[in-house]
Coordinates of C-alpha atoms in Angstrom, one line a residue:
X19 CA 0.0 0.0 0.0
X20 CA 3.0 2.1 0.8
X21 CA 4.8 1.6 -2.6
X22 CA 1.1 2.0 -4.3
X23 CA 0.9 5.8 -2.7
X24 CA 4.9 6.5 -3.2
X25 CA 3.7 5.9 -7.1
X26 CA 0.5 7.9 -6.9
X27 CA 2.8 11.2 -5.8
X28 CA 5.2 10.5 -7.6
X29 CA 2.6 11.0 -11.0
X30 CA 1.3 13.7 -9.3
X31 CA 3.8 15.9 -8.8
X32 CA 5.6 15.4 -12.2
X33 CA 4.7 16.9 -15.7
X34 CA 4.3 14.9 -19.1
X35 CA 4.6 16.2 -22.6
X36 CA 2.7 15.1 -25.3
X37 CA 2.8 15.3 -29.2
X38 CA -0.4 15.2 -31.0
X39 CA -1.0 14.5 -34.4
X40 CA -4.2 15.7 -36.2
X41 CA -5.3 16.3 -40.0
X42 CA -7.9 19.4 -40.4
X43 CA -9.4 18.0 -37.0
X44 CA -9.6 19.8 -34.2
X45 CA -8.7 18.2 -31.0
X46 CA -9.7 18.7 -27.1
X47 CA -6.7 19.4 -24.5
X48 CA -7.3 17.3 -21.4
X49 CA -4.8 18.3 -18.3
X50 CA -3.8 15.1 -17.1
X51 CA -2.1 16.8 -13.9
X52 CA -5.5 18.2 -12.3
X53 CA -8.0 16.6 -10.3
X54 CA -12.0 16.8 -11.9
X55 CA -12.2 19.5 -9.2
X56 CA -8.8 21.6 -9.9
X57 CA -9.3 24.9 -11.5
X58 CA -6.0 25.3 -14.3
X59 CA -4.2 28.0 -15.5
X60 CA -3.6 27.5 -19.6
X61 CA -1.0 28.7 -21.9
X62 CA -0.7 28.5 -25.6
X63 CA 2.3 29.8 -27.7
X64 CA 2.9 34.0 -27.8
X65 CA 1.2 35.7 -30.4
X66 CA -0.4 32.1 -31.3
X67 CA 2.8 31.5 -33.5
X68 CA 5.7 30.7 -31.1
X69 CA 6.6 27.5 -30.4
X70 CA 9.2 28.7 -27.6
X71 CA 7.4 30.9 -25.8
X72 CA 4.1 31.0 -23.9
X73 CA 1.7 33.9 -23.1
X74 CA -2.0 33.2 -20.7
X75 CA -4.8 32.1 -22.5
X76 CA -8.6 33.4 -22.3
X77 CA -11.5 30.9 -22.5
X78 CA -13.8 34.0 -23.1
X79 CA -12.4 35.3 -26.6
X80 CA -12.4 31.2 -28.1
X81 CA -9.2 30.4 -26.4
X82 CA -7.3 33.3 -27.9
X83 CA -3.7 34.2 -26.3
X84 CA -5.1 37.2 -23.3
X85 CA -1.7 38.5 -22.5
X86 CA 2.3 38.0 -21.6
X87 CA 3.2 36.6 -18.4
X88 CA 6.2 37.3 -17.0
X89 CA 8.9 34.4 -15.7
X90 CA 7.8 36.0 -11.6
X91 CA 4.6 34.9 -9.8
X92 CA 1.7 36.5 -10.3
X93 CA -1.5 36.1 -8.2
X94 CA -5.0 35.5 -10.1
X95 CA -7.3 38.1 -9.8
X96 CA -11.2 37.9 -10.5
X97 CA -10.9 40.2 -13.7
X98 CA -8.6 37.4 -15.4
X99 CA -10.4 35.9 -17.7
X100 CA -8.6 32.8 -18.4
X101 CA -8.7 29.0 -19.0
X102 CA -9.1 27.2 -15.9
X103 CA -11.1 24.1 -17.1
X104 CA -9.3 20.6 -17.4
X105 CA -10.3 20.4 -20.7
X106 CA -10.4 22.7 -23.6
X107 CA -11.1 23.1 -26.8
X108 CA -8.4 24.6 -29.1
X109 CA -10.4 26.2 -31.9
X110 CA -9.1 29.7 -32.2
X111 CA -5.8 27.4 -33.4
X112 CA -6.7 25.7 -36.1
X113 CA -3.0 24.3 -37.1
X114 CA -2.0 23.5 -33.6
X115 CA 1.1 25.2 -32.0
X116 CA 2.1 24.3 -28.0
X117 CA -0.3 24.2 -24.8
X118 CA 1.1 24.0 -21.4
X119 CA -1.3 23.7 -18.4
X120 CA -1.1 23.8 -14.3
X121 CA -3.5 23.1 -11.7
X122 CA -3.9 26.5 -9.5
X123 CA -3.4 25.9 -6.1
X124 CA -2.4 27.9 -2.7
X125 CA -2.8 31.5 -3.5
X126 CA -3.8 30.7 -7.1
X127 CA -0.7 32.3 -8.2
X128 CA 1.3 31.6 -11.8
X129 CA 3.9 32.7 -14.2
X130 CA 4.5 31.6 -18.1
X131 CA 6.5 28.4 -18.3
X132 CA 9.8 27.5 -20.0
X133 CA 10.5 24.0 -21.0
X134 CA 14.7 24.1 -20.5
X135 CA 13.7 24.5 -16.9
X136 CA 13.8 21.3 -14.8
X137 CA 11.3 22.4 -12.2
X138 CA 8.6 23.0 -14.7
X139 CA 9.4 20.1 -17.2
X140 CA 8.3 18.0 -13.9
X141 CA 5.5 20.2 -13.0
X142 CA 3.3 21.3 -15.8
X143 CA 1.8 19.5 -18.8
X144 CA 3.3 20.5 -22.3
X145 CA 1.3 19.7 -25.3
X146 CA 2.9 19.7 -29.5
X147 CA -0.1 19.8 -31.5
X148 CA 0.2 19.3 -35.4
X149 CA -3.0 20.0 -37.4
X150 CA -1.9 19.3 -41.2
X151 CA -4.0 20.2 -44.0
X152 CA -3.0 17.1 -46.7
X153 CA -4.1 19.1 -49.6
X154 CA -2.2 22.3 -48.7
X155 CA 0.7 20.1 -47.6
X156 CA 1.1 18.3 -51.0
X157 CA 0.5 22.1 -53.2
X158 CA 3.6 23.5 -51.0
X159 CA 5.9 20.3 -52.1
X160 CA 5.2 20.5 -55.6
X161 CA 5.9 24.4 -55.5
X162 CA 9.2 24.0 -53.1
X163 CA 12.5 23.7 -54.4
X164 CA 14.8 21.6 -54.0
X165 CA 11.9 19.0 -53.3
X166 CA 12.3 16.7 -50.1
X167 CA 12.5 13.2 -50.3
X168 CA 9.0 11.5 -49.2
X169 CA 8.6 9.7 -46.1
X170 CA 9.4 6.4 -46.0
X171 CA 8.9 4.5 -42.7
X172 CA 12.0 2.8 -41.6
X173 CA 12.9 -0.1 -38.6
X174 CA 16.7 0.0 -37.2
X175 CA 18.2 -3.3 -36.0
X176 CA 20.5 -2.3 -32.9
X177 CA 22.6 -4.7 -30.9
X178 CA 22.9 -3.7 -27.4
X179 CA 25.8 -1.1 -26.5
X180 CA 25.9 -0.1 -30.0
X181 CA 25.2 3.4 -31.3
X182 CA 22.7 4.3 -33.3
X183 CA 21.7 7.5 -35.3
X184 CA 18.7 9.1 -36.8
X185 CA 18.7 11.7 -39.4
X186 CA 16.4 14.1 -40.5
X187 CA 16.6 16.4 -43.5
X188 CA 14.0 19.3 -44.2
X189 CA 13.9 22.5 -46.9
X190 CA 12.9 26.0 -44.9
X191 CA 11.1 29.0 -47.2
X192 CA 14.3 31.3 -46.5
X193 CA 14.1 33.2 -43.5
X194 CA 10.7 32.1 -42.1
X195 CA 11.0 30.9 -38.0
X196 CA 10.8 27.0 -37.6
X197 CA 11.0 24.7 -35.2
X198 CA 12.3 20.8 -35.4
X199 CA 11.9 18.3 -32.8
X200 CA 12.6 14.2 -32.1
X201 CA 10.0 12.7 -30.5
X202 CA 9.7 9.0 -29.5
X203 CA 6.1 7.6 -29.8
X204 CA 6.1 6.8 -26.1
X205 CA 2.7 7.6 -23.5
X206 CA 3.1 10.2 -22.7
X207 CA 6.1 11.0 -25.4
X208 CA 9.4 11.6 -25.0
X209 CA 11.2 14.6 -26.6
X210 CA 15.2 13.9 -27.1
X211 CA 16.3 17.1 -29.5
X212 CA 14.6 20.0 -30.8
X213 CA 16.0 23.0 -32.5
X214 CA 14.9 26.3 -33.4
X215 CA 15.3 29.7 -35.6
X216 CA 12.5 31.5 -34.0
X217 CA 14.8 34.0 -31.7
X218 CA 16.2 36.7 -34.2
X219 CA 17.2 33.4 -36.8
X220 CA 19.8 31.8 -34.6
X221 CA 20.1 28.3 -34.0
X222 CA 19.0 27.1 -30.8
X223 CA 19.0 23.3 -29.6
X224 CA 16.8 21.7 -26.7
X225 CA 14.3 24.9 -25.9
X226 CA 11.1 23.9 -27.6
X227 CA 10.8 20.7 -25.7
X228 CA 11.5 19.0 -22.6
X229 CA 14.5 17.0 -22.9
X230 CA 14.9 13.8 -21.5
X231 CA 17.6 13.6 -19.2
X232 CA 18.5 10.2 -19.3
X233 CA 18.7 9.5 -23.3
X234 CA 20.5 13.8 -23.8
X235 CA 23.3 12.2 -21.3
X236 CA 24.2 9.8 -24.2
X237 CA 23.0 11.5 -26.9
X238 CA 25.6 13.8 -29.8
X239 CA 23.9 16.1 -32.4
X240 CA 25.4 17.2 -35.6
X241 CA 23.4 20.2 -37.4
X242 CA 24.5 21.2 -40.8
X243 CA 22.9 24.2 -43.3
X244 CA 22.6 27.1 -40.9
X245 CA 21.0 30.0 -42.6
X246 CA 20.1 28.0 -45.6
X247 CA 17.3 26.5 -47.1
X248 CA 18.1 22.5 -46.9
X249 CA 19.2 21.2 -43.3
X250 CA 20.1 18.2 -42.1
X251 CA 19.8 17.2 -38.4
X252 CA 21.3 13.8 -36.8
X253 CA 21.0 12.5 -33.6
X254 CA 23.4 9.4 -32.1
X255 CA 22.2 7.2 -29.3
X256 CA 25.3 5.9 -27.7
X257 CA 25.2 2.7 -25.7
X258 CA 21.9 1.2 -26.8
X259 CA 19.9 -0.1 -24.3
X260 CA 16.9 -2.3 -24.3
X261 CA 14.8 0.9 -23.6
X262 CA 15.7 2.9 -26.7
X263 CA 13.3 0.4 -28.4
X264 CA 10.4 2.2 -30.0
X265 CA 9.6 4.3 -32.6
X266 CA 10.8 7.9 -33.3
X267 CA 9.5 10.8 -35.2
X268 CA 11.4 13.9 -36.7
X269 CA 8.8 16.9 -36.6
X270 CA 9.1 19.9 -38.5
X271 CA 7.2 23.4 -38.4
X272 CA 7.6 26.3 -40.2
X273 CA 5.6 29.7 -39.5
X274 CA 4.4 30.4 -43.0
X275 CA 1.6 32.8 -44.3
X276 CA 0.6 33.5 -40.4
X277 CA 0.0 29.4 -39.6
X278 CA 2.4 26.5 -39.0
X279 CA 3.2 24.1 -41.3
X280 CA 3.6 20.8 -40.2
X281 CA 5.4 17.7 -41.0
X282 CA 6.9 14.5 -40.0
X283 CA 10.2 14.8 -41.7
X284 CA 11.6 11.3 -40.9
X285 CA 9.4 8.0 -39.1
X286 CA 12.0 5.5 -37.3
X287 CA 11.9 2.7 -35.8
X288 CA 14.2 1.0 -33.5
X289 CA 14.5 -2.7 -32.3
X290 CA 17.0 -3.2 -29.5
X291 CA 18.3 -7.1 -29.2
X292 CA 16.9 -8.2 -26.2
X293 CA 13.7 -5.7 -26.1
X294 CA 10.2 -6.7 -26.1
X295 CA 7.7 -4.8 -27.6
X296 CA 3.9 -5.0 -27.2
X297 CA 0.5 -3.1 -28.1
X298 CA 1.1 -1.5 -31.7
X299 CA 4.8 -1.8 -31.6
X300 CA 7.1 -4.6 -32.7
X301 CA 8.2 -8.4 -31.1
X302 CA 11.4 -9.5 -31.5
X303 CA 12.3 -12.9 -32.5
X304 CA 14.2 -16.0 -30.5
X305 CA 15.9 -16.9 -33.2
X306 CA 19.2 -15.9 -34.8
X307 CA 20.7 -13.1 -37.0
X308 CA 20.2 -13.0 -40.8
X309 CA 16.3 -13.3 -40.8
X310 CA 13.3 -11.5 -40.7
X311 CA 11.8 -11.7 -36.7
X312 CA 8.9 -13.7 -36.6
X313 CA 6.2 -10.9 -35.9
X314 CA 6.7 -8.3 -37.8
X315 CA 4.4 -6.1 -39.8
X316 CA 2.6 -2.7 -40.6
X317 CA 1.5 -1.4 -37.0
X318 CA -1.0 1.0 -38.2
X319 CA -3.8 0.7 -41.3
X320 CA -2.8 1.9 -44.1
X321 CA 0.5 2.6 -43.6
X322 CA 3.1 2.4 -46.1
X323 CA 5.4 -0.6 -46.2
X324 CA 8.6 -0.8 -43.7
X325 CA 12.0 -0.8 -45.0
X326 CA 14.2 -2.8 -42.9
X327 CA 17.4 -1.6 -41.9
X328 CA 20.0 -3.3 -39.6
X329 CA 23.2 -1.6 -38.2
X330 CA 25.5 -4.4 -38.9
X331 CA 26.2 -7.7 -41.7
X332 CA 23.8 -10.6 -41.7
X333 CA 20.9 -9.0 -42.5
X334 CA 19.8 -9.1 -46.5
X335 CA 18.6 -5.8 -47.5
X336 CA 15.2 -4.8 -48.9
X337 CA 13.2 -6.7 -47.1
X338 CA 9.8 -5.5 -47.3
X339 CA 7.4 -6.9 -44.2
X340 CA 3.7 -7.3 -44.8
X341 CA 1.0 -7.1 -42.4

């Protein structure tokens, strides 16, 4: 009973950050940190276009940003008019951007949150929200030179205590602000890079998200094409562990025409020897190196067909797995 309350504080008193991923819909915020009978203070991203910074939001003009809040604590006062339900509905943004949310407690005081500090990475709930519009999407590739490669879904073999990296390559329209994040599909997600141009065009790494600790203490970037168009961004994951297993998403977002454009720039997944997966994930196999692992297949309908990739011999290339 003990260990069942240590585990029930322990959830309560740390934050969780979660990448959403929508086409044209419009989706409903829930703040998984409040209680049904918590009032919550909401924030979206300043001027409804950042995605580093956060001003208050105000439930009585359809969720629209109400005004700056400073990094000190500030009581509420009766006049605010902001969000303080647990849920919300995020019309007034109709191509996502980032949500943070806190229950209000004591004096009912709060301040804006960043996510490079510690304290409120384990406090408040962050929210990436990515409302594509397919048809715009596919009219901005065609028009967009040079043209990016399409997606192709991908799975990593990775042998434990080897290193393993992901890359991601995107094209910017010149000198417009854009954010890029990995994400592992975890529940609630896990954020291990971001990068951004949004303050004044200079690159900044690990401020849009919340990092986490233990995967940035064994994790190298390398960044090339600062300032121009095409970029590339890898990540290495030194010292593979059973953990690492899962998949992992490259997201980009570029403020364009007053809305973000979103997309997922690269769609990994890694197997760790050793790992088990379950749910809509992958199962290893018992058996040895050079063949396909008994399980395998498309985890989602519809989705296009995996390339397998292993980091190492044995393995023949171009295998493609069916459902």
């Amino acid at each position: 009973m003990m260990f069942l309350l240590i585990l029930i504080l322990l959830r309560e008193s740390t934050g969780d950050t979660f990448f959403r991923h929508y086409e044209k819909e419009t989706p409903t915020l829930t703040c998984s940190k409040a209680a049904a009978e918590d009032e919550i203070v909401w924030y979206a991203g300043q001027g409804s276009s950042s995605l580093l910074k956060f001003e208050l939001m105000n439930c009585d003009e359809n969720g629209k940003p109400l005004q700056p809040c400073g990094v000190e604590e500030k009581e509420l006062e009766e006049s605010d008019s902001l969000c303080t339900e647990r849920n919300i509905f995020i019309s007034a943004f109709p191509a996502g951007g980032i949500f943070a949310c806190k229950p209000l407690i004591d004096n009912k005081s709060y301040r804006c949150p960043v996510f490079n500090d510690e304290d409120d990475c384990n406090t408040y709930d962050f929210f990436i929200i990515a409302i594509i519009n397919s048809t715009d999407q596919v009219k901005s590739d065609e028009t967009r030179k040079p043209v990016e490669p399409p997606l192709s879904p991908v799975v990593k073999m990775v042998n434990e205590k080897d290193n393993f990296t992901l890359s991601c390559e995107f094209v910017t329209k010149g000198n417009d602000p854009f954010a890029m994040y990995w994400i592992k599909d975890t529940d609630p997600n896990t954020c291990i890079f971001s990068v951004t141009n949004e303050d004044n065009g200079v690159f900044y790494h690990d401020d849009n998200c919340c990092i986490d600790a233990t995967i940035k203490r064994r994790r190298t970037n390398n960044s090339t094409g600062s300032g121009e168009e095409h970029q590339r961004h890898d990540i290495t994951i030194h010292n593979a562990i059973p953990s690492d297993s899962g998949r992992y998403l490259c997201v980009f977002s570029e403020w364009h025409k007053k809305q973000h454009k979103w997309k997922i720039r690269a769609n990994v997944s890694v197997e760790v020897k050793g790992a088990m997966w379950t749910g809509n994930a992958l199962k290893t196999s018992s058996g040895g190196s050079g063949h396909c692992p008994a399980g395998y297949g498309v985890w989602a309908s519809g989705a296009l067909p995996l390339k397998l990739e292993r980091l190492g011999p044995t393995l023949t290339p171009g295998i493609t797995m069916k459902p």
